[in-house]
mmCIF file of C-alpha atoms in Angstrom:
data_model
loop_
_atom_site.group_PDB
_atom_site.id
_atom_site.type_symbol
_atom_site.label_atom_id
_atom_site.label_comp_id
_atom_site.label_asym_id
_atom_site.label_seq_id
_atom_site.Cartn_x
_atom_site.Cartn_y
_atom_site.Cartn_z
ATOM 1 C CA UNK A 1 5.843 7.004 -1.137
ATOM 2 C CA UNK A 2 6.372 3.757 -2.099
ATOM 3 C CA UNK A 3 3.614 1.974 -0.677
ATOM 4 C CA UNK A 4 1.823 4.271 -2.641
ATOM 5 C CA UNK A 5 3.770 3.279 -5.786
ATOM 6 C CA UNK A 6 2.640 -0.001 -5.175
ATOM 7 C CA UNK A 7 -0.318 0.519 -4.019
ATOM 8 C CA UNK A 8 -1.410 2.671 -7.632
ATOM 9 C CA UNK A 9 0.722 -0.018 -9.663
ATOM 10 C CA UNK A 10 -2.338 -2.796 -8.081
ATOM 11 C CA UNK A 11 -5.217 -0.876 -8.493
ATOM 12 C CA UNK A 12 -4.394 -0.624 -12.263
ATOM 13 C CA UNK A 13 -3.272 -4.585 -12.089
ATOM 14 C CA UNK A 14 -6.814 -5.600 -10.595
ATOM 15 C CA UNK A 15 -9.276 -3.274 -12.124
ATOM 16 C CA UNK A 16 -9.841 -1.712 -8.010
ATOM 17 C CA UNK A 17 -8.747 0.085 -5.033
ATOM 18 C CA UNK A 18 -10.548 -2.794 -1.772
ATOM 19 C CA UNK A 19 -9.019 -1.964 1.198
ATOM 20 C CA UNK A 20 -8.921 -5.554 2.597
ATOM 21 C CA UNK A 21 -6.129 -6.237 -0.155
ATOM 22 C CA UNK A 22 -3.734 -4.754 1.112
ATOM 23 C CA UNK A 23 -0.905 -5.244 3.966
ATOM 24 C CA UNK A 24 2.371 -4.056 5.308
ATOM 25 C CA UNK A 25 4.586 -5.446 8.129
ATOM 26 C CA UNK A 26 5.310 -3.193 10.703
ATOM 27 C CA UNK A 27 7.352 -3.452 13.537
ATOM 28 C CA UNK A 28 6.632 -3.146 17.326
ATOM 29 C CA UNK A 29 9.994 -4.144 18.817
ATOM 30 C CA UNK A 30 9.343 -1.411 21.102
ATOM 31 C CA UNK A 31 7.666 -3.541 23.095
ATOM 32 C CA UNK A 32 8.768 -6.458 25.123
ATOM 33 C CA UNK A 33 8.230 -9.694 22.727
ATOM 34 C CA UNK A 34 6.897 -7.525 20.341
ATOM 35 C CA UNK A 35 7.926 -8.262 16.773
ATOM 36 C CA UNK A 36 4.851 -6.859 14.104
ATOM 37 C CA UNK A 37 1.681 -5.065 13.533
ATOM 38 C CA UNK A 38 -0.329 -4.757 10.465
ATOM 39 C CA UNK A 39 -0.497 -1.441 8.413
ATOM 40 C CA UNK A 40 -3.318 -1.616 6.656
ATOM 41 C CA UNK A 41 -2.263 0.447 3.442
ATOM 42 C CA UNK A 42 -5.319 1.577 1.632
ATOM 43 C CA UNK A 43 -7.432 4.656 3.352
ATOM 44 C CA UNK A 44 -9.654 7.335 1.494
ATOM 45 C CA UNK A 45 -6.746 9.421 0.797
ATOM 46 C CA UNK A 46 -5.001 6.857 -1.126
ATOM 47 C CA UNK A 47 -8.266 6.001 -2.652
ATOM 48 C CA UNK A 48 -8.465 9.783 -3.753
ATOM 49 C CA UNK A 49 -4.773 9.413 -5.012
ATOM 50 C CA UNK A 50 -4.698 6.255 -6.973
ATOM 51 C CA UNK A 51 -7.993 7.336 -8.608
ATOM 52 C CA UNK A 52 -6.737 10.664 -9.941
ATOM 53 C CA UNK A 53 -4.271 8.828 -11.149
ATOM 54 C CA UNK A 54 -6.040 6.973 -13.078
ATOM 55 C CA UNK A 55 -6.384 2.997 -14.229
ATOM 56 C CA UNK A 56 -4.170 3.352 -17.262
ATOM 57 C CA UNK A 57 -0.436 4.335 -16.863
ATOM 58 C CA UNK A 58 0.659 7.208 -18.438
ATOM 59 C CA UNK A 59 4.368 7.335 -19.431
ATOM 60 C CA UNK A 60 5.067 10.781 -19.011
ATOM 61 C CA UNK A 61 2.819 13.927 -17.078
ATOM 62 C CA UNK A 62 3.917 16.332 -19.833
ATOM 63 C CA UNK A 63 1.276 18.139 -21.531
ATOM 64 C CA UNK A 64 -1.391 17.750 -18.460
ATOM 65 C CA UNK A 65 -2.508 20.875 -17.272
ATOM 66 C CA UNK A 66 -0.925 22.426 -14.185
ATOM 67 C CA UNK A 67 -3.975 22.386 -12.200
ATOM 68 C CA UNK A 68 -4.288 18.628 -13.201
ATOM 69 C CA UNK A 69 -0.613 17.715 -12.076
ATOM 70 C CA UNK A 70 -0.870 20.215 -8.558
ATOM 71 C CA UNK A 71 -3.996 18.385 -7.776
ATOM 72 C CA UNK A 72 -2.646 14.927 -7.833
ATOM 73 C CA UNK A 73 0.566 15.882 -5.965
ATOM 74 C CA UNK A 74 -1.605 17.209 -3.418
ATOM 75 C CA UNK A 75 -3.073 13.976 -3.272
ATOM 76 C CA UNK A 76 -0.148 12.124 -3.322
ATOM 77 C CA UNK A 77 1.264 14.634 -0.637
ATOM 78 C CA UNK A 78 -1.975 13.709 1.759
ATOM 79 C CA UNK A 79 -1.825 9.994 1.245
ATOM 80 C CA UNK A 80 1.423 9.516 2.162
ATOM 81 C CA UNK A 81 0.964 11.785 5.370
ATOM 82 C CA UNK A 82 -2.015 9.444 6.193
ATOM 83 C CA UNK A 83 -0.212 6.477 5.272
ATOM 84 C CA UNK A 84 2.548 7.362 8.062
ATOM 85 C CA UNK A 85 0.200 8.216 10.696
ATOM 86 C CA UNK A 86 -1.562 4.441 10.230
ATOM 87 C CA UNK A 87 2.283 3.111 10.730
ATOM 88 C CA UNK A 88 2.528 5.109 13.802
ATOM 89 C CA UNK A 89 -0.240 3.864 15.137
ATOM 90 C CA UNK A 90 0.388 0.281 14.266
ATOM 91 C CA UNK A 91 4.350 0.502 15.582
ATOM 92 C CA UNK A 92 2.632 1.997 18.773
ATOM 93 C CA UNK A 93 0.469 -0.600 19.342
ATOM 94 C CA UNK A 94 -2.553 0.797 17.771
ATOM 95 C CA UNK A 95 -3.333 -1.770 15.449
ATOM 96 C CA UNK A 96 -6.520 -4.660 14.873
ATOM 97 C CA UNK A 97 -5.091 -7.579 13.365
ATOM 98 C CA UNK A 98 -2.662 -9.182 16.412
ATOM 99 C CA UNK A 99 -5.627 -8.002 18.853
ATOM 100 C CA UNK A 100 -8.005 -10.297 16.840
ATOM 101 C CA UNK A 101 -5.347 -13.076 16.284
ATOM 102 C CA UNK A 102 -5.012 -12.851 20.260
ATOM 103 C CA UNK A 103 -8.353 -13.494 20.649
ATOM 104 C CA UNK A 104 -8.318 -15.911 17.832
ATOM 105 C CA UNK A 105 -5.402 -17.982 19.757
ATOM 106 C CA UNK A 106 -7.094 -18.056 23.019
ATOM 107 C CA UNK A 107 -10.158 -20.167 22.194
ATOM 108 C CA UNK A 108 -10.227 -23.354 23.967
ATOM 109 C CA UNK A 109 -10.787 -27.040 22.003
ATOM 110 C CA UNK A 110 -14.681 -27.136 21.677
ATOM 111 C CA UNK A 111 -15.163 -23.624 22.582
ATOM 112 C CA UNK A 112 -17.306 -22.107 20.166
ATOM 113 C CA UNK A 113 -15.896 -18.626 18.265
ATOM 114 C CA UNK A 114 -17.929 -15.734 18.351
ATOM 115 C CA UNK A 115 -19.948 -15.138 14.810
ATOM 116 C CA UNK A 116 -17.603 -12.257 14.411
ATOM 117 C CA UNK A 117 -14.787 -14.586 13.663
ATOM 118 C CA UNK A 118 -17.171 -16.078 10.798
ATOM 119 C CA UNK A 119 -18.632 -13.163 9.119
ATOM 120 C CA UNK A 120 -17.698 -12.795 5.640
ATOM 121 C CA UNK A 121 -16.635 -9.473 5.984
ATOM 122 C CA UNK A 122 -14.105 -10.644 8.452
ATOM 123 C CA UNK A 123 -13.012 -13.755 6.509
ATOM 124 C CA UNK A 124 -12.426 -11.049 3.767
ATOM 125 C CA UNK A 125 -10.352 -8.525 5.933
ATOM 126 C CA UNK A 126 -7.106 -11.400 6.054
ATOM 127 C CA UNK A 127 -7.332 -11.897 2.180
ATOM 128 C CA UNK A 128 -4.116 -10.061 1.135
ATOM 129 C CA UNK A 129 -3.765 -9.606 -2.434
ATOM 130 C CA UNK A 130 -0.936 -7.729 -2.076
ATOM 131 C CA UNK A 131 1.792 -8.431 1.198
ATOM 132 C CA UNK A 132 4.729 -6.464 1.490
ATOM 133 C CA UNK A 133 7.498 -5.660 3.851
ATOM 134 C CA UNK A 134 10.206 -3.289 3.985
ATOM 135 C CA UNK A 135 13.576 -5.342 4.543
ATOM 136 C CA UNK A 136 17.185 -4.519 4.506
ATOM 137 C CA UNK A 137 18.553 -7.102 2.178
ATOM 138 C CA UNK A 138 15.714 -7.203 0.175
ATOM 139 C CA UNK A 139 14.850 -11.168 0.673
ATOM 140 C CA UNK A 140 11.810 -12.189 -0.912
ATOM 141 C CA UNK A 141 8.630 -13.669 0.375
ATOM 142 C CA UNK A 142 5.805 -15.659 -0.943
ATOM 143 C CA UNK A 143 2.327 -14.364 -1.700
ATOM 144 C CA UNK A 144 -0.047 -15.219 1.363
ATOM 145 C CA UNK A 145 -2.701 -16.208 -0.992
ATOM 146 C CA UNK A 146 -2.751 -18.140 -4.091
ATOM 147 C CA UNK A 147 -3.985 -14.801 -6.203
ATOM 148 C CA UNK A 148 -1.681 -12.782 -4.574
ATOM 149 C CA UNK A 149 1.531 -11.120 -4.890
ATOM 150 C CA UNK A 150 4.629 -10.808 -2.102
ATOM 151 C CA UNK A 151 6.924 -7.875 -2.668
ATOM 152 C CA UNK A 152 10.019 -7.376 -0.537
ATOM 153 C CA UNK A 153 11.613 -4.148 -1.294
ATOM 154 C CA UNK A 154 14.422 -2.100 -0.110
ATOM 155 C CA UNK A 155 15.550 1.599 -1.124
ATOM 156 C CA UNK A 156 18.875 3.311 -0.957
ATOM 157 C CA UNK A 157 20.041 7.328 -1.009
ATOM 158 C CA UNK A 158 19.767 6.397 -4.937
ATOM 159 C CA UNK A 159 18.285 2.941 -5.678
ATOM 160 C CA UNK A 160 15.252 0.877 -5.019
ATOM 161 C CA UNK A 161 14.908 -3.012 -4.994
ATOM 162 C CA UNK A 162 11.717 -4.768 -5.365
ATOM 163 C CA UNK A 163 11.391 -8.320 -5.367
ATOM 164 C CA UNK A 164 8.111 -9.613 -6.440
ATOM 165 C CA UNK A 165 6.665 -13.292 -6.019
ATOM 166 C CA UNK A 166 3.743 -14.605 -7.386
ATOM 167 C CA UNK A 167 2.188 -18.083 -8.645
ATOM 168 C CA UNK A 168 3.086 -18.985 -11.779
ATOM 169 C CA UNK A 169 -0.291 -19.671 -13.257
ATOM 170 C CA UNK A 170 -1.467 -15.691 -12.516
ATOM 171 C CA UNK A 171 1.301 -13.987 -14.878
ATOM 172 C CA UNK A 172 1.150 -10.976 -12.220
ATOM 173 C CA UNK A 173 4.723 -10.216 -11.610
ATOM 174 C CA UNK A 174 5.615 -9.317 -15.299
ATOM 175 C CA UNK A 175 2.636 -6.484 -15.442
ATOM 176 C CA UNK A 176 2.909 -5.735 -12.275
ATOM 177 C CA UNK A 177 6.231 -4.905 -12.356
ATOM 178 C CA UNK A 178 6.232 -3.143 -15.382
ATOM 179 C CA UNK A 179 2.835 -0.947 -13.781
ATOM 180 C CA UNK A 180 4.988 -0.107 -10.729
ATOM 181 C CA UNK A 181 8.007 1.302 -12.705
ATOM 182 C CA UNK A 182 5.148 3.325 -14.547
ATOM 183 C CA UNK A 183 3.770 4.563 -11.361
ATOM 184 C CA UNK A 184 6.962 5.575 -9.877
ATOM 185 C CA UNK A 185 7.735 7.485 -12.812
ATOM 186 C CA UNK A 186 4.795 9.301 -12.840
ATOM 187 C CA UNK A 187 4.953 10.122 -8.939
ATOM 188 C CA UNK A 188 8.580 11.138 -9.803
ATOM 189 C CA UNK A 189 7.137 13.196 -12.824
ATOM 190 C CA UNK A 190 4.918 14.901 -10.366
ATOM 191 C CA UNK A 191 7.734 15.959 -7.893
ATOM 192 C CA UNK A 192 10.163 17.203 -10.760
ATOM 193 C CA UNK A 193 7.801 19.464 -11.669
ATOM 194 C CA UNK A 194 7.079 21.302 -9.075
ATOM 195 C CA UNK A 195 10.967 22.065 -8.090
ATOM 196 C CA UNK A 196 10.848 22.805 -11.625
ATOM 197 C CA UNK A 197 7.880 25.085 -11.273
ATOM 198 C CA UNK A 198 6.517 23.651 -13.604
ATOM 199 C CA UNK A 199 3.047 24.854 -13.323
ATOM 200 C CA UNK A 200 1.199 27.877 -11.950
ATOM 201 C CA UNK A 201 -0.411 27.184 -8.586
ATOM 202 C CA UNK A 202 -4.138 27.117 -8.977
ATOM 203 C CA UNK A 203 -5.932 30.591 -8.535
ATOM 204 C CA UNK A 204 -8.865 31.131 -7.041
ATOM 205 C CA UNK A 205 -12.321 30.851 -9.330
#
């Protein structure tokens, strides 16, 4: 739920949804000397979410139509189900990124890499825009690249805390913190109304 928060609140920051922008720590202390795997946030689903959604916030989802508002909690509803299957698969062992930074590590002085390791594609697949991680006392981190943002967070039975980094000269954490309160309050918006039955579930055509 709330990488998806976050993950909405950057696709309206940048303009687009990449899926090479986006990254979450997860553990594998399952494992002996394991510490973390990547979760790499975006997928289709979240693609499908986000975009529904829409690039501009909205400050309230009163006055859409109900099939409008049960479509996009649908979507929100299948995102985050996809979203926690990647993170089992990553705490499992299941992920790319420490596999390739294995093979990365294990080059010898002089040895040449293969072109994989040089292909643009590849280069582009570490470039986090946005790194997070989910930690207890909420520290906070640096962005991993200069155009990026770090966001720490922590949540509560009835609080959330995000702390959000960023360099100076990019003016990102001001919008983008004000674009992830929107898109938590519209996710919220979304979940309120259907205990509230707020809408009639779609019929058939």
């Amino acid at each position: 739920y709330l990488q998806l928060a976050m993950q909405l609140a950057t696709y309206r920051l940048l303009g687009k949804q990449v899926a090479t922008y986006m990254y979450e720590a997860t553990q594998t202390r399952r494992f002996v000397h394991g510490r973390t795997e990547t979760t790499r946030t975006v997928s289709f689903d979240s693609q499908d979410f986000v975009e529904a959604m829409g690039p501009v916030s909205k400050e309230t989802v009163d006055g859409v139509e109900a099939k409008s508002k049960y479509e996009k909690l649908m979507k929100l509803r299948k995102a985050a189900k996809t979203h926690q299957e990647y993170t089992r698969s990553a705490s499992n062992g299941r992920g790319i990124d420490r596999h390739f930074l294995g093979l990365t590590l294990v080059l010898e002085d002089g040895e040449v890499a293969p072109d994989l390791f040089s292909h643009p594609a590849f280069i582009r697949s570490k470039s986090w825009r946005l790194s997070t991680s989910s930690l207890p006392y909420c520290p906070g981190f640096g962005p991993v690249v200069p155009d990026g943002l770090g966001v720490g967070y922590g949540l509560s039975n009835d609080s959330l805390i995000f702390n959000v980094s960023s360099r100076r000269d990019n003016n990102y954490v001001e919008t983008f913190c004000s674009l992830l309160e929107d898109a938590l309050t519209e996710m919220k918006g979304l979940l309120e109304a259907e205990e509230m039955c707020d809408w009639v579930v779609p019929c058939e055509d």
